[in-house]
Amino acid sequence: MKDSADTRRSGFRGTLRTLARRTLRTVALLLAFTLVVALGLNLDGPPADGPPPLSFTEEAQLGAESRAADLAAAATALSVAVSSGGASSDGASSNGAESELSGTYAETAGILQEQADALWHPVLSDPPVTSAPTAAGLSEPTVAAESTAAPTPTPTPAGFVADLFSSAQQNLNAAVTAEPGIARLLASVGASQRRQALALADLQGLKSPPPGPLPSVAAGPSPTCPAPIPRNGTAGGSTPRAGTSPEDHPEADLLGEAVAAEHRSAYAYEVAAARGAEPSTLVEFAAEHASAAGAGETLLRTITCPQPGPQAPAFALDAAFFDDPEATLAALNTELMTMYVDMVGLTDGPARRWAVQRFSDLAHHQHLATDAVEAFPGIRN
């Protein structure tokens, strides 16, 4: 009997040990699974090598920064070369012209470096490149981290201007589809670089390529508008249903304001042309503003139900306009540029594309009116 009891106790203890081992194994597996989920470990295999791919906006920002920094370094080198007579240019055949051209390249280098600094990404960018002025003029670019790369040869003036035009177009193209904040900066930098390229081309008698077409974008869905009701109960009427309002589209108000601003600008240029001695250019600008207003109205019809109402045939002009029409028109152009570059950061799709195009056109008008070049046209400080 005693042996039988001992046997039963031994078997019971063995069962307990087996259950304990199974329980511990289950708990260990649960803990391991929980740890894998918490740490985000990859159960399908080892993690992929390298960082995740860059987004379109990140690539556009880094590309614009790199081009601006490289162009700043090239402009610095050309400024030094021109001042020492080491770079030939059709527009720099005298000491005075060489001095002016050298100074323009130096100014261009400074503006491009400002743009590179503004485009610098705190995580993805390389150490910033700077072009620091010295007592003898602008020095060669220096890098925060010492580089062993061979020095880059000084570019030709024609090659530099072509690269500057290309960079400007790439920035304007990217502004059409990049994320809003960077898109606004890219549009401003692109317009500035094109103006710099035009100024240098004019100064040196170089060819200026026309602006390229901006990339096309897909239009959004058409608004679903209520059907019109018959007028006086008869069929075939076209009176809109009472109480209807525009689709809830955030871009409709912005487009409406832009259209109204273009109509006001067209009127101001027409009045200035009627009072001026040489109206041809003013008449041309008035026609361009009127055409832009028409394009904006067409775009607005695609996103809002009620059609844009008729514009006023005339607008009030303040006394400053009659005292100095030229200055007033220049200020008006600047206001429009600010409006459109802000619109780039607040819209997308066809409205964004139209805003980029109008901003670029207005920047070109400003180039024709003044030689001053800004690093970030349209962007308020």
mmCIF file of C-alpha atoms in Angstrom:
data_model
loop_
_atom_site.group_PDB
_atom_site.id
_atom_site.type_symbol
_atom_site.label_atom_id
_atom_site.label_comp_id
_atom_site.label_asym_id
_atom_site.label_seq_id
_atom_site.Cartn_x
_atom_site.Cartn_y
_atom_site.Cartn_z
ATOM 1 C CA MET A 1 0.000 0.000 0.000
ATOM 2 C CA LYS A 2 2.830 2.329 0.888
ATOM 3 C CA ASP A 3 4.503 1.698 -2.485
ATOM 4 C CA SER A 4 1.228 2.407 -4.238
ATOM 5 C CA ALA A 5 0.816 5.753 -2.420
ATOM 6 C CA ASP A 6 4.408 6.736 -3.178
ATOM 7 C CA THR A 7 3.857 5.896 -6.802
ATOM 8 C CA ARG A 8 0.731 8.045 -6.933
ATOM 9 C CA ARG A 9 2.492 10.981 -5.268
ATOM 10 C CA SER A 10 5.459 10.658 -7.686
ATOM 11 C CA GLY A 11 3.125 10.624 -10.678
ATOM 12 C CA PHE A 12 1.230 13.647 -9.363
ATOM 13 C CA ARG A 13 4.473 15.554 -8.875
ATOM 14 C CA GLY A 14 5.561 14.662 -12.428
ATOM 15 C CA THR A 15 2.276 15.915 -13.799
ATOM 16 C CA LEU A 16 2.703 19.174 -11.903
ATOM 17 C CA ARG A 17 6.244 19.596 -13.252
ATOM 18 C CA THR A 18 5.004 18.964 -16.808
ATOM 19 C CA LEU A 19 2.213 21.496 -16.424
ATOM 20 C CA ALA A 20 4.629 24.031 -14.941
ATOM 21 C CA ARG A 21 7.066 23.600 -17.831
ATOM 22 C CA ARG A 22 4.267 24.033 -20.385
ATOM 23 C CA THR A 23 2.977 27.110 -18.580
ATOM 24 C CA LEU A 24 6.443 28.665 -18.450
ATOM 25 C CA ARG A 25 6.969 27.910 -22.134
ATOM 26 C CA THR A 26 3.639 29.553 -23.022
ATOM 27 C CA VAL A 27 4.415 32.617 -20.914
ATOM 28 C CA ALA A 28 7.862 32.910 -22.516
ATOM 29 C CA LEU A 29 6.377 32.746 -26.013
ATOM 30 C CA LEU A 30 3.794 35.396 -25.131
ATOM 31 C CA LEU A 31 6.493 37.667 -23.708
ATOM 32 C CA ALA A 32 8.657 37.195 -26.783
ATOM 33 C CA PHE A 33 5.745 37.998 -29.108
ATOM 34 C CA THR A 34 4.857 41.082 -27.078
ATOM 35 C CA LEU A 35 8.480 42.270 -27.253
ATOM 36 C CA VAL A 36 8.566 41.798 -31.031
ATOM 37 C CA VAL A 37 5.380 43.836 -31.481
ATOM 38 C CA ALA A 38 6.508 46.573 -29.084
ATOM 39 C CA LEU A 39 9.878 47.011 -30.757
ATOM 40 C CA GLY A 40 8.437 46.793 -34.258
ATOM 41 C CA LEU A 41 10.813 44.024 -35.294
ATOM 42 C CA ASN A 42 10.491 42.621 -38.813
ATOM 43 C CA LEU A 43 9.264 39.012 -38.630
ATOM 44 C CA ASP A 44 9.629 38.528 -42.383
ATOM 45 C CA GLY A 45 13.385 38.877 -42.415
ATOM 46 C CA PRO A 46 16.194 41.338 -41.708
ATOM 47 C CA PRO A 47 15.376 45.063 -42.079
ATOM 48 C CA ALA A 48 16.050 46.691 -45.429
ATOM 49 C CA ASP A 49 19.418 48.393 -45.779
ATOM 50 C CA GLY A 50 19.574 52.207 -45.820
ATOM 51 C CA PRO A 51 17.083 54.953 -44.983
ATOM 52 C CA PRO A 52 13.536 55.037 -46.403
ATOM 53 C CA PRO A 53 13.139 56.587 -49.868
ATOM 54 C CA LEU A 54 12.754 60.343 -50.080
ATOM 55 C CA SER A 55 9.412 61.885 -50.919
ATOM 56 C CA PHE A 56 8.990 64.036 -54.023
ATOM 57 C CA THR A 57 9.032 67.170 -51.877
ATOM 58 C CA GLU A 58 12.237 66.138 -50.088
ATOM 59 C CA GLU A 59 13.941 65.373 -53.399
ATOM 60 C CA ALA A 60 12.796 68.705 -54.826
ATOM 61 C CA GLN A 61 14.039 70.611 -51.780
ATOM 62 C CA LEU A 62 17.427 68.875 -51.675
ATOM 63 C CA GLY A 63 17.877 69.239 -55.434
ATOM 64 C CA ALA A 64 17.061 72.946 -55.302
ATOM 65 C CA GLU A 65 19.431 73.460 -52.363
ATOM 66 C CA SER A 66 22.278 71.609 -54.080
ATOM 67 C CA ARG A 67 21.838 73.533 -57.325
ATOM 68 C CA ALA A 68 21.706 76.880 -55.517
ATOM 69 C CA ALA A 69 24.872 76.109 -53.554
ATOM 70 C CA ASP A 70 26.723 74.911 -56.671
ATOM 71 C CA LEU A 71 25.594 77.943 -58.653
ATOM 72 C CA ALA A 72 26.649 80.263 -55.816
ATOM 73 C CA ALA A 73 30.126 78.752 -55.898
ATOM 74 C CA ALA A 74 30.264 79.061 -59.697
ATOM 75 C CA ALA A 75 29.119 82.691 -59.588
ATOM 76 C CA THR A 76 31.802 83.466 -57.023
ATOM 77 C CA ALA A 77 34.447 81.907 -59.247
ATOM 78 C CA LEU A 78 33.184 83.847 -62.261
ATOM 79 C CA SER A 79 33.197 87.108 -60.317
ATOM 80 C CA VAL A 80 36.845 86.593 -59.455
ATOM 81 C CA ALA A 81 37.710 85.441 -62.993
ATOM 82 C CA VAL A 82 35.967 88.380 -64.674
ATOM 83 C CA SER A 83 37.600 90.933 -62.383
ATOM 84 C CA SER A 84 41.024 89.474 -63.195
ATOM 85 C CA GLY A 85 40.299 89.226 -66.914
ATOM 86 C CA GLY A 86 40.161 85.429 -66.862
ATOM 87 C CA ALA A 87 36.625 84.988 -68.237
ATOM 88 C CA SER A 88 35.617 86.286 -71.646
ATOM 89 C CA SER A 89 32.211 87.766 -72.321
ATOM 90 C CA ASP A 90 30.773 89.670 -75.244
ATOM 91 C CA GLY A 91 29.307 92.252 -72.893
ATOM 92 C CA ALA A 92 32.508 92.840 -70.928
ATOM 93 C CA SER A 93 34.938 94.343 -73.421
ATOM 94 C CA SER A 94 36.013 97.277 -71.290
ATOM 95 C CA ASN A 95 37.251 97.720 -67.757
ATOM 96 C CA GLY A 96 34.007 99.413 -66.735
ATOM 97 C CA ALA A 97 31.891 96.615 -68.186
ATOM 98 C CA GLU A 98 34.107 93.997 -66.561
ATOM 99 C CA SER A 99 33.740 95.695 -63.218
ATOM 100 C CA GLU A 100 29.949 95.808 -63.568
ATOM 101 C CA LEU A 101 29.792 92.179 -64.660
ATOM 102 C CA SER A 102 32.059 91.048 -61.817
ATOM 103 C CA GLY A 103 29.840 92.887 -59.342
ATOM 104 C CA THR A 104 26.710 91.321 -60.839
ATOM 105 C CA TYR A 105 28.199 87.843 -60.490
ATOM 106 C CA ALA A 106 29.145 88.632 -56.895
ATOM 107 C CA GLU A 107 25.605 89.816 -56.151
ATOM 108 C CA THR A 108 24.215 86.704 -57.841
ATOM 109 C CA ALA A 109 26.459 84.507 -55.696
ATOM 110 C CA GLY A 110 25.133 86.154 -52.540
ATOM 111 C CA ILE A 111 21.497 85.727 -53.571
ATOM 112 C CA LEU A 112 22.012 82.099 -54.554
ATOM 113 C CA GLN A 113 23.704 81.385 -51.230
ATOM 114 C CA GLU A 114 20.732 82.934 -49.394
ATOM 115 C CA GLN A 115 18.475 80.583 -51.311
ATOM 116 C CA ALA A 116 20.636 77.548 -50.547
ATOM 117 C CA ASP A 117 20.550 78.452 -46.855
ATOM 118 C CA ALA A 118 16.755 78.793 -46.904
ATOM 119 C CA LEU A 119 16.382 75.427 -48.669
ATOM 120 C CA TRP A 120 18.782 73.624 -46.316
ATOM 121 C CA HIS A 121 17.146 70.596 -44.686
ATOM 122 C CA PRO A 122 18.176 70.149 -41.023
ATOM 123 C CA VAL A 123 18.149 66.331 -41.284
ATOM 124 C CA LEU A 124 18.817 65.366 -44.907
ATOM 125 C CA SER A 125 21.175 68.061 -46.174
ATOM 126 C CA ASP A 126 24.949 67.908 -46.238
ATOM 127 C CA PRO A 127 26.983 70.483 -44.294
ATOM 128 C CA PRO A 128 26.166 73.923 -45.712
ATOM 129 C CA VAL A 129 28.422 75.555 -48.281
ATOM 130 C CA THR A 130 29.226 79.225 -47.797
ATOM 131 C CA SER A 131 30.870 81.866 -49.918
ATOM 132 C CA ALA A 132 32.355 84.358 -47.461
ATOM 133 C CA PRO A 133 33.554 87.809 -48.563
ATOM 134 C CA THR A 134 37.141 88.757 -47.811
ATOM 135 C CA ALA A 135 39.090 91.981 -47.915
ATOM 136 C CA ALA A 136 40.140 91.222 -51.477
ATOM 137 C CA GLY A 137 36.615 90.368 -52.619
ATOM 138 C CA LEU A 138 34.676 87.134 -52.610
ATOM 139 C CA SER A 139 36.711 84.069 -51.745
ATOM 140 C CA GLU A 140 36.368 80.588 -53.131
ATOM 141 C CA PRO A 141 33.526 78.629 -51.482
ATOM 142 C CA THR A 142 34.414 76.960 -48.204
ATOM 143 C CA VAL A 143 32.702 73.907 -46.748
ATOM 144 C CA ALA A 144 32.072 73.333 -43.056
ATOM 145 C CA ALA A 145 33.690 69.903 -43.281
ATOM 146 C CA GLU A 146 37.047 69.760 -45.072
ATOM 147 C CA SER A 147 36.792 68.157 -48.502
ATOM 148 C CA THR A 148 39.483 66.335 -50.445
ATOM 149 C CA ALA A 149 37.677 66.620 -53.789
ATOM 150 C CA ALA A 150 39.486 68.222 -56.694
ATOM 151 C CA PRO A 151 38.593 71.908 -57.265
ATOM 152 C CA THR A 152 35.818 72.478 -59.797
ATOM 153 C CA PRO A 153 36.960 74.363 -62.904
ATOM 154 C CA THR A 154 35.544 77.833 -63.426
ATOM 155 C CA PRO A 155 32.449 77.598 -65.665
ATOM 156 C CA THR A 156 31.951 79.685 -68.768
ATOM 157 C CA PRO A 157 29.519 82.609 -68.556
ATOM 158 C CA ALA A 158 27.253 81.011 -71.159
ATOM 159 C CA GLY A 159 27.285 77.682 -69.332
ATOM 160 C CA PHE A 160 26.519 79.341 -66.008
ATOM 161 C CA VAL A 161 23.576 81.315 -67.397
ATOM 162 C CA ALA A 162 22.172 78.172 -69.051
ATOM 163 C CA ASP A 163 22.462 76.264 -65.764
ATOM 164 C CA LEU A 164 20.734 79.104 -63.926
ATOM 165 C CA PHE A 165 17.839 79.087 -66.397
ATOM 166 C CA SER A 166 17.591 75.301 -66.015
ATOM 167 C CA SER A 167 17.564 75.469 -62.225
ATOM 168 C CA ALA A 168 14.834 78.116 -62.281
ATOM 169 C CA GLN A 169 12.628 75.959 -64.501
ATOM 170 C CA GLN A 170 13.156 72.875 -62.330
ATOM 171 C CA ASN A 171 12.132 74.811 -59.237
ATOM 172 C CA LEU A 172 8.996 76.213 -60.878
ATOM 173 C CA ASN A 173 8.066 72.752 -62.150
ATOM 174 C CA ALA A 174 8.491 71.213 -58.692
ATOM 175 C CA ALA A 175 6.397 73.990 -57.119
ATOM 176 C CA VAL A 176 3.343 72.698 -59.007
ATOM 177 C CA THR A 177 3.158 69.428 -57.045
ATOM 178 C CA ALA A 178 5.378 69.746 -53.943
ATOM 179 C CA GLU A 179 3.961 70.097 -50.442
ATOM 180 C CA PRO A 180 2.538 73.600 -49.836
ATOM 181 C CA GLY A 181 5.233 75.204 -47.677
ATOM 182 C CA ILE A 182 8.147 74.075 -49.842
ATOM 183 C CA ALA A 183 6.144 74.707 -53.034
ATOM 184 C CA ARG A 184 5.802 78.370 -52.095
ATOM 185 C CA LEU A 185 9.556 78.655 -51.476
ATOM 186 C CA LEU A 186 10.437 76.774 -54.682
ATOM 187 C CA ALA A 187 8.211 79.065 -56.752
ATOM 188 C CA SER A 188 9.833 82.174 -55.273
ATOM 189 C CA VAL A 189 13.362 80.817 -55.722
ATOM 190 C CA GLY A 190 12.576 79.707 -59.270
ATOM 191 C CA ALA A 191 11.264 83.141 -60.245
ATOM 192 C CA SER A 192 14.284 84.820 -58.654
ATOM 193 C CA GLN A 193 16.760 82.572 -60.450
ATOM 194 C CA ARG A 194 15.095 83.209 -63.785
ATOM 195 C CA ARG A 195 15.322 86.952 -63.205
ATOM 196 C CA GLN A 196 19.001 86.608 -62.280
ATOM 197 C CA ALA A 197 19.630 84.597 -65.442
ATOM 198 C CA LEU A 198 17.805 87.196 -67.570
ATOM 199 C CA ALA A 199 19.843 90.009 -66.037
ATOM 200 C CA LEU A 200 23.143 88.232 -66.691
ATOM 201 C CA ALA A 201 22.099 87.254 -70.213
ATOM 202 C CA ASP A 202 21.143 90.857 -71.026
ATOM 203 C CA LEU A 203 24.416 92.143 -69.610
ATOM 204 C CA GLN A 204 26.526 89.728 -71.659
ATOM 205 C CA GLY A 205 24.514 89.544 -74.862
ATOM 206 C CA LEU A 206 23.598 85.892 -74.290
ATOM 207 C CA LYS A 207 20.480 84.119 -75.497
ATOM 208 C CA SER A 208 17.556 83.889 -73.078
ATOM 209 C CA PRO A 209 15.413 80.780 -73.531
ATOM 210 C CA PRO A 210 11.654 81.233 -73.129
ATOM 211 C CA PRO A 211 10.043 79.744 -70.031
ATOM 212 C CA GLY A 212 9.153 76.094 -70.417
ATOM 213 C CA PRO A 213 5.609 74.780 -69.926
ATOM 214 C CA LEU A 214 4.735 73.770 -66.393
ATOM 215 C CA PRO A 215 3.838 70.112 -65.790
ATOM 216 C CA SER A 216 0.203 69.253 -66.272
ATOM 217 C CA VAL A 217 -1.914 68.212 -63.300
ATOM 218 C CA ALA A 218 -5.131 66.249 -63.092
ATOM 219 C CA ALA A 219 -8.294 68.244 -62.487
ATOM 220 C CA GLY A 220 -10.356 67.443 -59.432
ATOM 221 C CA PRO A 221 -13.933 66.102 -59.586
ATOM 222 C CA SER A 222 -16.538 68.453 -60.989
ATOM 223 C CA PRO A 223 -18.940 69.882 -58.429
ATOM 224 C CA THR A 224 -22.387 68.336 -58.080
ATOM 225 C CA CYS A 225 -24.730 71.270 -58.473
ATOM 226 C CA PRO A 226 -28.501 71.334 -57.950
ATOM 227 C CA ALA A 227 -30.582 71.302 -61.102
ATOM 228 C CA PRO A 228 -32.114 74.623 -62.139
ATOM 229 C CA ILE A 229 -35.816 75.099 -61.582
ATOM 230 C CA PRO A 230 -38.143 76.375 -64.312
ATOM 231 C CA ARG A 231 -38.788 80.111 -64.328
ATOM 232 C CA ASN A 232 -42.440 80.892 -63.507
ATOM 233 C CA GLY A 233 -43.178 77.201 -63.627
ATOM 234 C CA THR A 234 -42.378 76.825 -67.336
ATOM 235 C CA ALA A 235 -39.922 74.339 -68.761
ATOM 236 C CA GLY A 236 -36.553 75.378 -70.110
ATOM 237 C CA GLY A 237 -35.803 78.067 -67.537
ATOM 238 C CA SER A 238 -32.257 78.586 -66.286
ATOM 239 C CA THR A 239 -32.724 80.416 -63.012
ATOM 240 C CA PRO A 240 -30.603 78.754 -60.279
ATOM 241 C CA ARG A 241 -32.397 77.214 -57.341
ATOM 242 C CA ALA A 242 -32.935 79.787 -54.602
ATOM 243 C CA GLY A 243 -30.543 79.595 -51.694
ATOM 244 C CA THR A 244 -27.799 77.664 -53.508
ATOM 245 C CA SER A 245 -24.238 78.504 -52.629
ATOM 246 C CA PRO A 246 -20.813 77.538 -54.059
ATOM 247 C CA GLU A 247 -19.438 74.126 -53.381
ATOM 248 C CA ASP A 248 -17.450 73.950 -50.166
ATOM 249 C CA HIS A 249 -14.147 74.309 -52.003
ATOM 250 C CA PRO A 250 -11.335 76.144 -50.180
ATOM 251 C CA GLU A 251 -9.822 77.378 -53.445
ATOM 252 C CA ALA A 252 -12.954 79.080 -54.777
ATOM 253 C CA ASP A 253 -12.554 82.234 -52.673
ATOM 254 C CA LEU A 254 -8.846 82.491 -53.512
ATOM 255 C CA LEU A 255 -9.524 82.169 -57.216
ATOM 256 C CA GLY A 256 -12.330 84.707 -56.995
ATOM 257 C CA GLU A 257 -10.036 87.228 -55.318
ATOM 258 C CA ALA A 258 -7.337 86.614 -57.927
ATOM 259 C CA VAL A 259 -9.779 87.117 -60.798
ATOM 260 C CA ALA A 260 -10.991 90.393 -59.299
ATOM 261 C CA ALA A 261 -7.394 91.562 -58.798
ATOM 262 C CA GLU A 262 -6.563 90.783 -62.436
ATOM 263 C CA HIS A 263 -9.575 92.793 -63.638
ATOM 264 C CA ARG A 264 -8.547 95.757 -61.459
ATOM 265 C CA SER A 265 -4.995 95.548 -62.793
ATOM 266 C CA ALA A 266 -6.178 95.442 -66.402
ATOM 267 C CA TYR A 267 -8.247 98.569 -65.791
ATOM 268 C CA ALA A 268 -5.336 100.394 -64.133
ATOM 269 C CA TYR A 269 -3.039 99.638 -67.084
ATOM 270 C CA GLU A 270 -5.715 100.787 -69.545
ATOM 271 C CA VAL A 271 -6.095 104.096 -67.723
ATOM 272 C CA ALA A 272 -2.314 104.528 -67.548
ATOM 273 C CA ALA A 273 -2.024 103.753 -71.263
ATOM 274 C CA ALA A 274 -4.679 106.346 -72.100
ATOM 275 C CA ARG A 275 -2.754 109.003 -70.166
ATOM 276 C CA GLY A 276 0.770 108.012 -71.230
ATOM 277 C CA ALA A 277 2.879 109.169 -74.146
ATOM 278 C CA GLU A 278 4.007 105.642 -75.091
ATOM 279 C CA PRO A 279 1.065 103.352 -74.363
ATOM 280 C CA SER A 280 2.013 100.235 -76.354
ATOM 281 C CA THR A 281 3.644 98.296 -73.493
ATOM 282 C CA LEU A 282 0.919 99.328 -71.050
ATOM 283 C CA VAL A 283 -1.783 98.202 -73.478
ATOM 284 C CA GLU A 284 0.005 94.864 -73.828
ATOM 285 C CA PHE A 285 0.123 94.398 -70.049
ATOM 286 C CA ALA A 286 -3.543 95.369 -69.747
ATOM 287 C CA ALA A 287 -4.428 92.673 -72.292
ATOM 288 C CA GLU A 288 -2.366 90.095 -70.392
ATOM 289 C CA HIS A 289 -4.157 90.885 -67.128
ATOM 290 C CA ALA A 290 -7.530 90.672 -68.858
ATOM 291 C CA SER A 291 -6.559 87.340 -70.396
ATOM 292 C CA ALA A 292 -5.407 86.054 -66.995
ATOM 293 C CA ALA A 293 -8.744 87.113 -65.475
ATOM 294 C CA GLY A 294 -10.562 85.152 -68.164
ATOM 295 C CA ALA A 295 -8.433 82.077 -67.516
ATOM 296 C CA GLY A 296 -9.106 82.375 -63.808
ATOM 297 C CA GLU A 297 -12.849 82.610 -64.404
ATOM 298 C CA THR A 298 -12.729 79.473 -66.560
ATOM 299 C CA LEU A 299 -10.878 77.645 -63.809
ATOM 300 C CA LEU A 300 -13.290 78.932 -61.194
ATOM 301 C CA ARG A 301 -16.255 77.506 -63.124
ATOM 302 C CA THR A 302 -14.822 74.011 -62.729
ATOM 303 C CA ILE A 303 -14.965 74.101 -58.931
ATOM 304 C CA THR A 304 -18.009 76.210 -58.038
ATOM 305 C CA CYS A 305 -21.694 75.950 -58.903
ATOM 306 C CA PRO A 306 -22.833 79.573 -59.296
ATOM 307 C CA GLN A 307 -20.962 81.090 -62.185
ATOM 308 C CA PRO A 308 -18.757 84.137 -61.504
ATOM 309 C CA GLY A 309 -20.760 87.323 -61.735
ATOM 310 C CA PRO A 310 -19.920 90.121 -64.169
ATOM 311 C CA GLN A 311 -17.042 92.337 -63.186
ATOM 312 C CA ALA A 312 -17.422 96.064 -62.684
ATOM 313 C CA PRO A 313 -16.606 98.065 -65.837
ATOM 314 C CA ALA A 314 -14.422 100.481 -63.850
ATOM 315 C CA PHE A 315 -12.590 100.679 -60.545
ATOM 316 C CA ALA A 316 -11.640 103.507 -58.214
ATOM 317 C CA LEU A 317 -8.033 104.687 -58.504
ATOM 318 C CA ASP A 318 -6.489 106.715 -55.690
ATOM 319 C CA ALA A 319 -4.711 110.033 -56.086
ATOM 320 C CA ALA A 320 -1.272 108.403 -55.936
ATOM 321 C CA PHE A 321 -2.024 106.648 -59.217
ATOM 322 C CA PHE A 322 -2.525 109.919 -61.047
ATOM 323 C CA ASP A 323 0.500 111.517 -59.381
ATOM 324 C CA ASP A 324 2.868 108.646 -60.308
ATOM 325 C CA PRO A 325 1.237 105.912 -62.408
ATOM 326 C CA GLU A 326 4.509 104.083 -62.958
ATOM 327 C CA ALA A 327 5.239 103.675 -59.244
ATOM 328 C CA THR A 328 1.644 102.689 -58.547
ATOM 329 C CA LEU A 329 1.672 100.015 -61.249
ATOM 330 C CA ALA A 330 4.974 98.655 -59.927
ATOM 331 C CA ALA A 331 3.490 98.435 -56.429
ATOM 332 C CA LEU A 332 0.391 96.766 -57.866
ATOM 333 C CA ASN A 333 2.566 94.179 -59.591
ATOM 334 C CA THR A 334 4.378 93.471 -56.332
ATOM 335 C CA GLU A 335 1.055 93.000 -54.523
ATOM 336 C CA LEU A 336 -0.101 90.560 -57.173
ATOM 337 C CA MET A 337 3.123 88.578 -56.871
ATOM 338 C CA THR A 338 2.649 88.318 -53.110
ATOM 339 C CA MET A 339 -0.950 87.200 -53.623
ATOM 340 C CA TYR A 340 0.018 84.491 -56.100
ATOM 341 C CA VAL A 341 2.984 83.100 -54.180
ATOM 342 C CA ASP A 342 0.739 82.836 -51.115
ATOM 343 C CA MET A 343 -1.837 81.131 -53.300
ATOM 344 C CA VAL A 344 0.770 78.545 -54.295
ATOM 345 C CA GLY A 345 1.001 77.530 -50.644
ATOM 346 C CA LEU A 346 -2.783 77.398 -50.187
ATOM 347 C CA THR A 347 -3.957 75.478 -53.258
ATOM 348 C CA ASP A 348 -3.195 72.387 -55.257
ATOM 349 C CA GLY A 349 -4.048 70.873 -58.632
ATOM 350 C CA PRO A 350 -4.978 73.188 -61.526
ATOM 351 C CA ALA A 351 -5.395 76.197 -59.210
ATOM 352 C CA ARG A 352 -1.817 75.742 -57.911
ATOM 353 C CA ARG A 353 -0.481 75.365 -61.441
ATOM 354 C CA TRP A 354 -2.254 78.566 -62.536
ATOM 355 C CA ALA A 355 -0.899 80.439 -59.512
ATOM 356 C CA VAL A 356 2.671 79.321 -60.280
ATOM 357 C CA GLN A 357 2.276 80.399 -63.899
ATOM 358 C CA ARG A 358 0.882 83.818 -63.028
ATOM 359 C CA PHE A 359 3.551 84.363 -60.384
ATOM 360 C CA SER A 360 6.271 83.535 -62.920
ATOM 361 C CA ASP A 361 4.726 85.880 -65.518
ATOM 362 C CA LEU A 362 4.496 88.748 -63.048
ATOM 363 C CA ALA A 363 8.095 88.211 -61.949
ATOM 364 C CA HIS A 364 9.094 88.579 -65.599
ATOM 365 C CA HIS A 365 7.152 91.859 -65.810
ATOM 366 C CA GLN A 366 9.008 93.071 -62.752
ATOM 367 C CA HIS A 367 12.312 92.224 -64.455
ATOM 368 C CA LEU A 368 11.332 94.411 -67.388
ATOM 369 C CA ALA A 369 10.491 97.288 -65.036
ATOM 370 C CA THR A 370 13.498 97.172 -62.691
ATOM 371 C CA ASP A 371 17.010 95.734 -62.533
ATOM 372 C CA ALA A 372 16.697 94.883 -58.833
ATOM 373 C CA VAL A 373 16.734 91.154 -58.067
ATOM 374 C CA GLU A 374 15.409 89.691 -54.829
ATOM 375 C CA ALA A 375 16.297 86.356 -53.281
ATOM 376 C CA PHE A 376 12.652 85.580 -52.435
ATOM 377 C CA PRO A 377 10.263 87.684 -54.546
ATOM 378 C CA GLY A 378 6.695 87.751 -53.319
ATOM 379 C CA ILE A 379 7.532 86.411 -49.863
ATOM 380 C CA ARG A 380 7.116 88.922 -47.087
ATOM 381 C CA ASN A 381 9.903 89.168 -44.502
#
